[in-house]
Structures are given as structure tokens and as C-alpha cells.
mmCIF file of C-alpha atoms in Angstrom:
data_model
loop_
_atom_site.group_PDB
_atom_site.id
_atom_site.type_symbol
_atom_site.label_atom_id
_atom_site.label_comp_id
_atom_site.label_asym_id
_atom_site.label_seq_id
_atom_site.Cartn_x
_atom_site.Cartn_y
_atom_site.Cartn_z
ATOM 1 C CA UNK V 30 0.128 0.212 -0.011
ATOM 2 C CA UNK V 31 1.009 3.773 0.453
ATOM 3 C CA UNK V 32 1.429 6.028 3.159
ATOM 4 C CA UNK V 33 3.731 8.756 3.937
ATOM 5 C CA UNK V 34 4.736 9.907 6.671
ATOM 6 C CA UNK V 35 6.301 13.079 8.222
ATOM 7 C CA UNK V 36 7.120 14.511 11.474
ATOM 8 C CA UNK V 37 4.400 17.323 11.829
ATOM 9 C CA UNK V 38 7.083 19.732 13.096
ATOM 10 C CA UNK V 39 10.760 21.832 13.129
ATOM 11 C CA UNK V 40 12.266 24.671 14.391
ATOM 12 C CA UNK V 41 15.399 25.862 13.098
ATOM 13 C CA UNK V 42 17.379 28.988 13.851
ATOM 14 C CA UNK V 43 18.190 31.327 11.173
ATOM 15 C CA UNK V 44 21.376 30.273 9.354
ATOM 16 C CA UNK V 45 21.806 27.199 10.774
ATOM 17 C CA UNK V 46 20.910 23.903 8.624
ATOM 18 C CA UNK V 47 17.502 23.026 8.387
ATOM 19 C CA UNK V 48 16.340 19.153 7.490
ATOM 20 C CA UNK V 49 12.633 17.473 6.944
ATOM 21 C CA UNK V 50 12.904 14.207 6.873
ATOM 22 C CA UNK V 51 10.078 12.040 5.300
ATOM 23 C CA UNK V 52 9.718 7.634 5.003
ATOM 24 C CA UNK V 53 7.197 6.242 2.654
ATOM 25 C CA UNK V 54 6.050 1.880 1.706
ATOM 26 C CA UNK V 55 6.353 2.200 -1.539
ATOM 27 C CA UNK V 56 8.935 0.066 -3.045
ATOM 28 C CA UNK V 57 8.326 0.939 -6.820
ATOM 29 C CA UNK V 58 8.637 5.224 -6.328
ATOM 30 C CA UNK V 59 9.982 6.401 -9.451
ATOM 31 C CA UNK V 60 10.384 9.918 -8.146
ATOM 32 C CA UNK V 61 9.645 11.886 -5.300
ATOM 33 C CA UNK V 62 9.440 15.030 -4.930
ATOM 34 C CA UNK V 63 9.471 18.005 -2.044
ATOM 35 C CA UNK V 64 6.792 21.012 -1.626
ATOM 36 C CA UNK V 65 7.023 24.120 -0.221
ATOM 37 C CA UNK V 66 3.757 25.808 1.104
ATOM 38 C CA UNK V 67 3.647 29.307 1.642
ATOM 39 C CA UNK V 68 0.223 30.314 4.172
ATOM 40 C CA UNK V 69 -2.178 30.884 2.057
ATOM 41 C CA UNK V 70 -0.657 29.472 -1.210
ATOM 42 C CA UNK V 71 -0.728 26.079 -3.298
ATOM 43 C CA UNK V 72 2.091 24.127 -3.032
ATOM 44 C CA UNK V 73 5.402 25.371 -4.814
ATOM 45 C CA UNK V 74 7.450 22.829 -6.207
ATOM 46 C CA UNK V 75 10.994 22.480 -4.983
ATOM 47 C CA UNK V 76 12.791 20.218 -6.526
ATOM 48 C CA UNK V 77 12.814 16.200 -7.041
ATOM 49 C CA UNK V 78 14.900 13.329 -7.228
ATOM 50 C CA UNK V 79 14.794 9.624 -9.603
ATOM 51 C CA UNK V 80 14.512 6.818 -7.276
ATOM 52 C CA UNK V 81 17.887 5.655 -8.723
ATOM 53 C CA UNK V 82 19.713 8.714 -7.352
ATOM 54 C CA UNK V 83 21.848 8.982 -4.554
ATOM 55 C CA UNK V 84 21.463 12.483 -3.216
ATOM 56 C CA UNK V 85 20.530 15.474 -5.718
ATOM 57 C CA UNK V 86 22.191 18.891 -4.638
ATOM 58 C CA UNK V 87 20.587 21.798 -5.814
ATOM 59 C CA UNK V 88 21.902 24.868 -4.677
ATOM 60 C CA UNK V 89 20.907 25.529 -1.228
ATOM 61 C CA UNK V 90 19.197 22.387 -0.954
ATOM 62 C CA UNK V 91 20.662 18.540 -1.213
ATOM 63 C CA UNK V 92 17.945 15.812 -1.464
ATOM 64 C CA UNK V 93 19.299 11.867 0.167
ATOM 65 C CA UNK V 94 17.411 8.704 -0.986
ATOM 66 C CA UNK V 95 18.138 5.465 0.915
ATOM 67 C CA UNK V 96 15.684 3.423 -1.058
ATOM 68 C CA UNK V 97 16.795 0.330 1.051
ATOM 69 C CA UNK V 98 15.403 2.030 4.481
ATOM 70 C CA UNK V 99 12.472 3.995 1.746
ATOM 71 C CA UNK V 100 13.424 7.041 4.078
ATOM 72 C CA UNK V 101 13.243 10.945 2.563
ATOM 73 C CA UNK V 102 15.070 14.213 3.855
ATOM 74 C CA UNK V 103 15.476 17.451 2.469
ATOM 75 C CA UNK V 104 18.482 19.793 4.040
ATOM 76 C CA UNK V 105 18.160 23.269 3.495
ATOM 77 C CA UNK V 106 21.724 24.924 4.203
ATOM 78 C CA UNK V 107 21.809 28.497 6.341
ATOM 79 C CA UNK V 108 17.861 28.085 6.818
ATOM 80 C CA UNK V 109 16.673 32.258 5.828
ATOM 81 C CA UNK V 110 12.793 33.475 7.532
ATOM 82 C CA UNK V 111 11.478 33.367 4.092
ATOM 83 C CA UNK V 112 11.439 29.135 4.789
ATOM 84 C CA UNK V 113 9.508 29.517 6.646
ATOM 85 C CA UNK V 114 6.337 27.093 5.641
ATOM 86 C CA UNK V 115 5.608 23.633 5.623
ATOM 87 C CA UNK V 116 7.022 21.162 3.076
ATOM 88 C CA UNK V 117 5.590 18.045 1.436
ATOM 89 C CA UNK V 118 6.885 15.490 0.547
ATOM 90 C CA UNK V 119 5.301 12.618 -2.172
ATOM 91 C CA UNK V 120 6.121 9.772 -4.132
ATOM 92 C CA UNK V 121 4.766 8.756 -7.891
ATOM 93 C CA UNK V 122 4.032 5.310 -8.103
ATOM 94 C CA UNK V 123 0.906 5.308 -11.062
ATOM 95 C CA UNK V 124 0.670 5.874 -14.286
ATOM 96 C CA UNK V 125 -0.717 9.888 -15.072
ATOM 97 C CA UNK V 126 1.184 11.064 -11.848
ATOM 98 C CA UNK V 127 -0.408 10.583 -9.603
ATOM 99 C CA UNK V 128 1.119 11.791 -6.091
ATOM 100 C CA UNK V 129 0.679 10.399 -3.166
ATOM 101 C CA UNK V 130 1.376 13.144 -0.222
ATOM 102 C CA UNK V 131 3.002 13.137 3.436
ATOM 103 C CA UNK V 132 1.054 15.603 5.741
ATOM 104 C CA UNK V 133 2.957 18.131 5.861
ATOM 105 C CA UNK V 134 6.489 19.934 8.250
ATOM 106 C CA UNK V 135 5.996 22.968 9.104
ATOM 107 C CA UNK V 136 9.323 24.391 9.573
ATOM 108 C CA UNK V 137 8.877 27.505 11.922
ATOM 109 C CA UNK V 138 12.739 29.679 10.975
ATOM 110 C CA UNK V 139 13.481 31.438 14.112
ATOM 111 C CA UNK V 140 15.860 34.639 13.877
ATOM 112 C CA UNK S 20 7.524 28.674 -16.586
ATOM 113 C CA UNK S 21 4.603 26.338 -16.584
ATOM 114 C CA UNK S 22 1.194 28.390 -14.861
ATOM 115 C CA UNK S 23 -1.800 26.990 -12.977
ATOM 116 C CA UNK S 24 -4.780 29.602 -12.508
ATOM 117 C CA UNK S 25 -7.703 29.149 -10.464
ATOM 118 C CA UNK S 26 -10.887 31.439 -10.816
ATOM 119 C CA UNK S 27 -11.606 32.915 -7.385
ATOM 120 C CA UNK S 28 -9.438 33.282 -4.410
ATOM 121 C CA UNK S 29 -11.619 32.642 -2.284
ATOM 122 C CA UNK S 30 -15.606 32.486 -2.130
ATOM 123 C CA UNK S 31 -18.747 32.292 -0.144
ATOM 124 C CA UNK S 32 -21.497 29.721 -1.189
ATOM 125 C CA UNK S 33 -25.671 28.936 0.444
ATOM 126 C CA UNK S 34 -25.696 25.106 1.953
ATOM 127 C CA UNK S 35 -27.417 24.571 -1.438
ATOM 128 C CA UNK S 36 -25.988 25.498 -4.729
ATOM 129 C CA UNK S 37 -23.816 24.861 -6.958
ATOM 130 C CA UNK S 38 -20.584 25.719 -7.019
ATOM 131 C CA UNK S 39 -17.845 25.591 -10.118
ATOM 132 C CA UNK S 40 -14.236 25.496 -8.969
ATOM 133 C CA UNK S 41 -12.521 26.881 -13.124
ATOM 134 C CA UNK S 42 -8.567 25.134 -13.338
ATOM 135 C CA UNK S 43 -6.517 26.258 -16.038
ATOM 136 C CA UNK S 44 -2.884 25.215 -17.395
ATOM 137 C CA UNK S 45 -1.040 27.093 -19.915
ATOM 138 C CA UNK S 46 1.476 23.365 -20.773
ATOM 139 C CA UNK S 47 -0.814 21.548 -22.097
ATOM 140 C CA UNK S 48 -0.047 19.318 -19.279
ATOM 141 C CA UNK S 49 -2.299 15.277 -20.556
ATOM 142 C CA UNK S 50 -3.276 15.346 -16.603
ATOM 143 C CA UNK S 51 -5.112 17.159 -14.252
ATOM 144 C CA UNK S 52 -6.050 16.895 -10.549
ATOM 145 C CA UNK S 53 -8.051 18.608 -7.672
ATOM 146 C CA UNK S 54 -7.627 18.258 -3.819
ATOM 147 C CA UNK S 55 -8.768 19.224 -0.710
ATOM 148 C CA UNK S 56 -6.898 20.790 1.677
ATOM 149 C CA UNK S 57 -7.919 21.021 5.659
ATOM 150 C CA UNK S 58 -5.898 20.835 8.358
ATOM 151 C CA UNK S 59 -4.318 18.003 10.413
ATOM 152 C CA UNK S 60 -6.616 15.778 7.477
ATOM 153 C CA UNK S 61 -3.252 16.885 5.003
ATOM 154 C CA UNK S 62 -3.463 17.089 0.961
ATOM 155 C CA UNK S 63 -7.140 14.414 -0.174
ATOM 156 C CA UNK S 64 -6.762 14.161 -4.009
ATOM 157 C CA UNK S 65 -11.370 14.535 -4.740
ATOM 158 C CA UNK S 66 -10.983 13.545 -8.733
ATOM 159 C CA UNK S 67 -7.939 13.482 -10.834
ATOM 160 C CA UNK S 68 -7.543 13.200 -15.194
ATOM 161 C CA UNK S 69 -5.139 11.623 -17.914
ATOM 162 C CA UNK S 70 -6.985 13.144 -20.645
ATOM 163 C CA UNK S 71 -10.066 15.319 -22.389
ATOM 164 C CA UNK S 72 -13.413 13.898 -21.369
ATOM 165 C CA UNK S 73 -11.417 11.555 -18.874
ATOM 166 C CA UNK S 74 -12.061 10.976 -15.250
ATOM 167 C CA UNK S 75 -11.027 9.204 -12.205
ATOM 168 C CA UNK S 76 -11.871 8.988 -8.883
ATOM 169 C CA UNK S 77 -9.127 9.805 -6.188
ATOM 170 C CA UNK S 78 -9.913 8.908 -2.386
ATOM 171 C CA UNK S 79 -12.502 11.534 -1.510
ATOM 172 C CA UNK S 80 -14.859 11.689 -4.910
ATOM 173 C CA UNK S 81 -18.368 11.488 -2.816
ATOM 174 C CA UNK S 82 -20.907 15.759 -3.609
ATOM 175 C CA UNK S 83 -18.708 16.069 -6.722
ATOM 176 C CA UNK S 84 -17.842 15.958 -9.326
ATOM 177 C CA UNK S 85 -15.919 17.048 -12.513
ATOM 178 C CA UNK S 86 -15.879 18.195 -16.191
ATOM 179 C CA UNK S 87 -13.003 18.312 -18.798
ATOM 180 C CA UNK S 88 -13.961 19.519 -21.967
ATOM 181 C CA UNK S 89 -11.373 20.765 -23.134
ATOM 182 C CA UNK S 90 -7.256 19.491 -22.575
ATOM 183 C CA UNK S 91 -6.380 23.137 -20.164
ATOM 184 C CA UNK S 92 -9.572 23.121 -18.166
ATOM 185 C CA UNK S 93 -10.432 20.771 -15.655
ATOM 186 C CA UNK S 94 -13.350 21.789 -13.341
ATOM 187 C CA UNK S 95 -14.548 20.537 -10.054
ATOM 188 C CA UNK S 96 -18.219 20.830 -9.129
ATOM 189 C CA UNK S 97 -20.218 20.749 -5.879
ATOM 190 C CA UNK S 98 -24.005 20.219 -6.982
ATOM 191 C CA UNK S 99 -25.542 20.345 -3.786
ATOM 192 C CA UNK S 100 -22.579 23.185 -1.849
ATOM 193 C CA UNK S 101 -22.191 21.129 1.994
ATOM 194 C CA UNK S 102 -21.061 22.686 4.782
ATOM 195 C CA UNK S 103 -18.324 19.887 5.490
ATOM 196 C CA UNK S 104 -17.343 21.185 1.677
ATOM 197 C CA UNK S 105 -15.516 24.294 3.498
ATOM 198 C CA UNK S 106 -12.219 23.835 2.580
ATOM 199 C CA UNK S 107 -9.007 25.295 0.440
ATOM 200 C CA UNK S 108 -9.413 23.318 -3.308
ATOM 201 C CA UNK S 109 -5.991 22.615 -5.262
ATOM 202 C CA UNK S 110 -6.038 22.257 -9.143
ATOM 203 C CA UNK S 111 -2.384 21.121 -10.374
ATOM 204 C CA UNK S 112 -0.993 19.506 -13.805
ATOM 205 C CA UNK S 113 0.957 17.415 -14.677
ATOM 206 C CA UNK S 114 3.797 15.974 -17.937
ATOM 207 C CA UNK S 115 4.592 12.930 -16.896
ATOM 208 C CA UNK S 116 7.649 12.391 -15.697
ATOM 209 C CA UNK S 117 7.362 16.344 -14.200
ATOM 210 C CA UNK S 118 5.328 16.607 -11.061
ATOM 211 C CA UNK S 119 2.389 18.041 -9.943
ATOM 212 C CA UNK S 120 2.255 22.169 -10.292
ATOM 213 C CA UNK S 121 -0.735 24.256 -8.370
ATOM 214 C CA UNK S 122 -2.507 26.391 -8.498
ATOM 215 C CA UNK S 123 -2.790 29.477 -6.020
ATOM 216 C CA UNK S 124 -5.234 27.071 -4.305
ATOM 217 C CA UNK S 125 -9.432 28.392 -3.715
ATOM 218 C CA UNK S 126 -10.637 28.794 -0.071
ATOM 219 C CA UNK S 127 -14.262 27.989 0.156
ATOM 220 C CA UNK S 128 -16.694 28.528 2.691
ATOM 221 C CA UNK S 129 -20.030 27.033 3.008
ATOM 222 C CA UNK S 130 -22.260 28.571 5.285
#
């Protein structure tokens, strides 16, 4: 079955690194995604990783994928107040790009 | 850049009214999706469509219908709005393997 889980909340100081974790259950996932949602807005696609990769880096963002443990993480370096948002991980397991989303992690960046 | 637009940011309707939520994308994507987002429940898929005139039920289709007469437009219809349909509605579109791109959302209140 499909199930994606994330912790609910993360608090971090400005300038520190944030690490948001996600676990998923379907080993047939082809792509895994990270989305960001700011208050009152839709979801913004931040980055994604193909399932045959271990790591992907994109500026301040680093995605790590451990397929054996079905664990995905998003690291944000030098976290800024503008990074305060809800972050969702999602997996793509079916044709047509249907996604299963985690419940979201609310990240609060303190000055 | 992909652009997904939704007809309204905020909408207030009365119980029993028929409600239309419109979504338009400009990237010729095959796939389109309607979600609702509620506190503590995350994103839940209502309906999706892989092609014009095609529709598939998501996880919570009850009380909703959809229409896809043109590739760029996907409409969500509440035949008779009820208070438990008060929610944030998010539309998304995708092509194969690129992740879903979301609109800004419509916050619907049913009185």
C-alpha cells in the first residue's frame, strides 16, 4: 500500500541547517518530490529525485534518498526566515503522475 | 514557467448551491488533479483526469463531480454544497515524470 509519513513540526534558528525527513512504503516509486507551501498559497515544486539516485543538490537544497530504508530527506543549508513554510514530500507510484503526499512538516525559522 | 490558475482565491457560498471551481493550465499537460486540503488531514485527492473527457475518482469523490471538455481546463463541481465542503481546494497539472504544478488555491466557505 501507499503511505508517506513526515514529522509535524521543525523549529530551526536562522543560519542553521534544516533537515526534514520523510518515510514512504512503496518500493516501486519512480520519483520522489519535495514541495513548499507558504501561508494561503498553493504548493510549489522545490525539487525531485529519481529513484535510482542517492543524492541531488540544488543550491541550498540537498535531497538524500535511502531506498533500502525507504527514507527521503531534504536539507536546507543556511536556513532563512523566508524558508518558514510547510514542506510536503510526495511519491509517484502510478501512471499519469498520480502522487501520494505526506502530511507536511511545518518549519519555523527563528531569528 | 508552468502556470496553473484557479478562477477564484476566495469564495463564499450557501448550503445547497451549485458551485463551480475552474482550473486552467497553459503547458499542454495531459494530467490534471483536484485536491482539498484541511488542517490535520493533509492533501486528499478528489478527482483526476488523464486526458480530455476522461476522469478518475480519487480518494474522496463523494459530493463532487468534474468536467474536462478541453485539455487546458479542469472544472470541479459541487452539485449541492454542504458545510463540510468548506476547505481549501487545490488544482494541479502534470506531464509524465515532471511532478505536479499547483495553482494558488481557492478557499471555499459554505455557510
